[in-house]
Every structure is written in C-alpha cells, then in structure tokens.
Amino acid sequence: MAKNKIFKYSALGERNRIALAYLELGRDKTFQQLPEPKKLDLVKEVLAIGDEIAAWLPAEFGTSDPRKIAAKMGVKVFGEDRSGRKGSEYRHDKKEIIVYRNFHERLMREVQSPELSENLLKYMVAHELFHHLEINRLGEIYQRYKFPVWKLGSYTREKFIKGLSNVAAQAFTQSLLKLDLSPQIFDYLSYILYTNA
C-alpha cells in the first residue's frame, strides 16, 4: 500500500497548531503540572499522530473526503436537530456521526460564506471519523499517555489527559483536508457565538 506524504505546514502554521493545542489542553490540571519542555514534546507527538493517520487513510480508501471514507467504513453520517454548542458527535454504539443542524446553520448565518458550509460539514465529519478510528482501530490516543500525579511508597497514582484525543483529531482533520487553518478555530467561534447569545 502506497503511503501519502504527510502535509507540511509553514512555521507560522505549525506554531498556530501548537498554540491551539495548548488552548485545548490548558484547563487540564495534569497538563498544567507538566514541565514546559514535556508539554511541548507531548503536543508535537500527538499532532504527529493525527497527521500520520491522515496520511495513510486516503491511500487505503481512495479518497480524502471524510464522508466517503465514513460510508466505506460503514459509518452513517446524518443531521439531527438539537440546541446547544455541540456541533457534532460520534455514537460508537450505533456507528453514527451526527452533525447538529442548529449549530451548523447558526455558524453559517454568522460567518456568511457559502463556500464555508460544505467545508464546515467536512471538518465536523472528519473530526468524528477520527474518534471512530480511535475506538475501532487505533485505541484512544489519550490512553497511550499516563502521567504520575503522586506517589506513596510503591503505589503511584496516574492520570490521563483526555484532551489529547481531541488534539490528535484536530491534526487529523487539518491534514486530511489539507487546511491552512486549524478546524479548532470553529470551536472557539462557536464558543463566542453561544456565550454572547
């Protein structure tokens, strides 16, 4: 099987990806307690995982369209009405990716860009497709990393940083769709829209 080349970002683009990853992880107490060099190494490693998966997936399925890949994997993608900030979700028990129409329509009204509508749908589907891959093929990315939080004798208490899976999913989405801008920006835009509602 031929491997696709990993999409490379400009130095500024890479710094933006890292900054957005820090924002994703910034509220996690375990992440906050890590030394700065460890934080940076961890973020870069998790971003690389997302990029690597995005590089081989199109070769396996013959397309980089997340909706077509989902269909080939037997994952249903459909819209549903629901109020709230959440734009999409993956339901692993039913192998479904749900895109919430209310969220999508509100974001489209605010941004007022017809070409963005199609791309936003792909962003949301790709993000949830990554979570499908985690559950069904890869194992959840965040569970690869355990961090000791305290030690008592020979017993060590360890924690996970769940946000690492979302960081990998954002990198996967950005690389799969070859985006200059991280799709995570829409998370922040939706936060602003719903906070000011």
PDB file of C-alpha atoms in Angstrom, residues 70 82 95 112 115 137 140 147 178 195:
ATOM      1  CA  ALA A  70     -17.128   7.040   6.613  1.00  0.00           C
ATOM      2  CA  ARG A  82     -30.600  19.795  18.817  1.00  0.00           C
ATOM      3  CA  LYS A  95     -21.527   3.657  14.310  1.00  0.00           C
ATOM      4  CA  GLN A 112     -21.937  34.310   5.834  1.00  0.00           C
ATOM      5  CA  GLU A 115     -18.203  28.006   0.360  1.00  0.00           C
ATOM      6  CA  ARG A 137      -8.773   0.583  15.072  1.00  0.00           C
ATOM      7  CA  GLU A 140      -7.979   6.022  22.223  1.00  0.00           C
ATOM      8  CA  PHE A 147       1.192  10.819  33.964  1.00  0.00           C
ATOM      9  CA  LYS A 178      -5.100  19.922   3.763  1.00  0.00           C
ATOM     10  CA  THR A 195     -21.586  32.836  25.027  1.00  0.00           C
TER      11      THR A 195
END
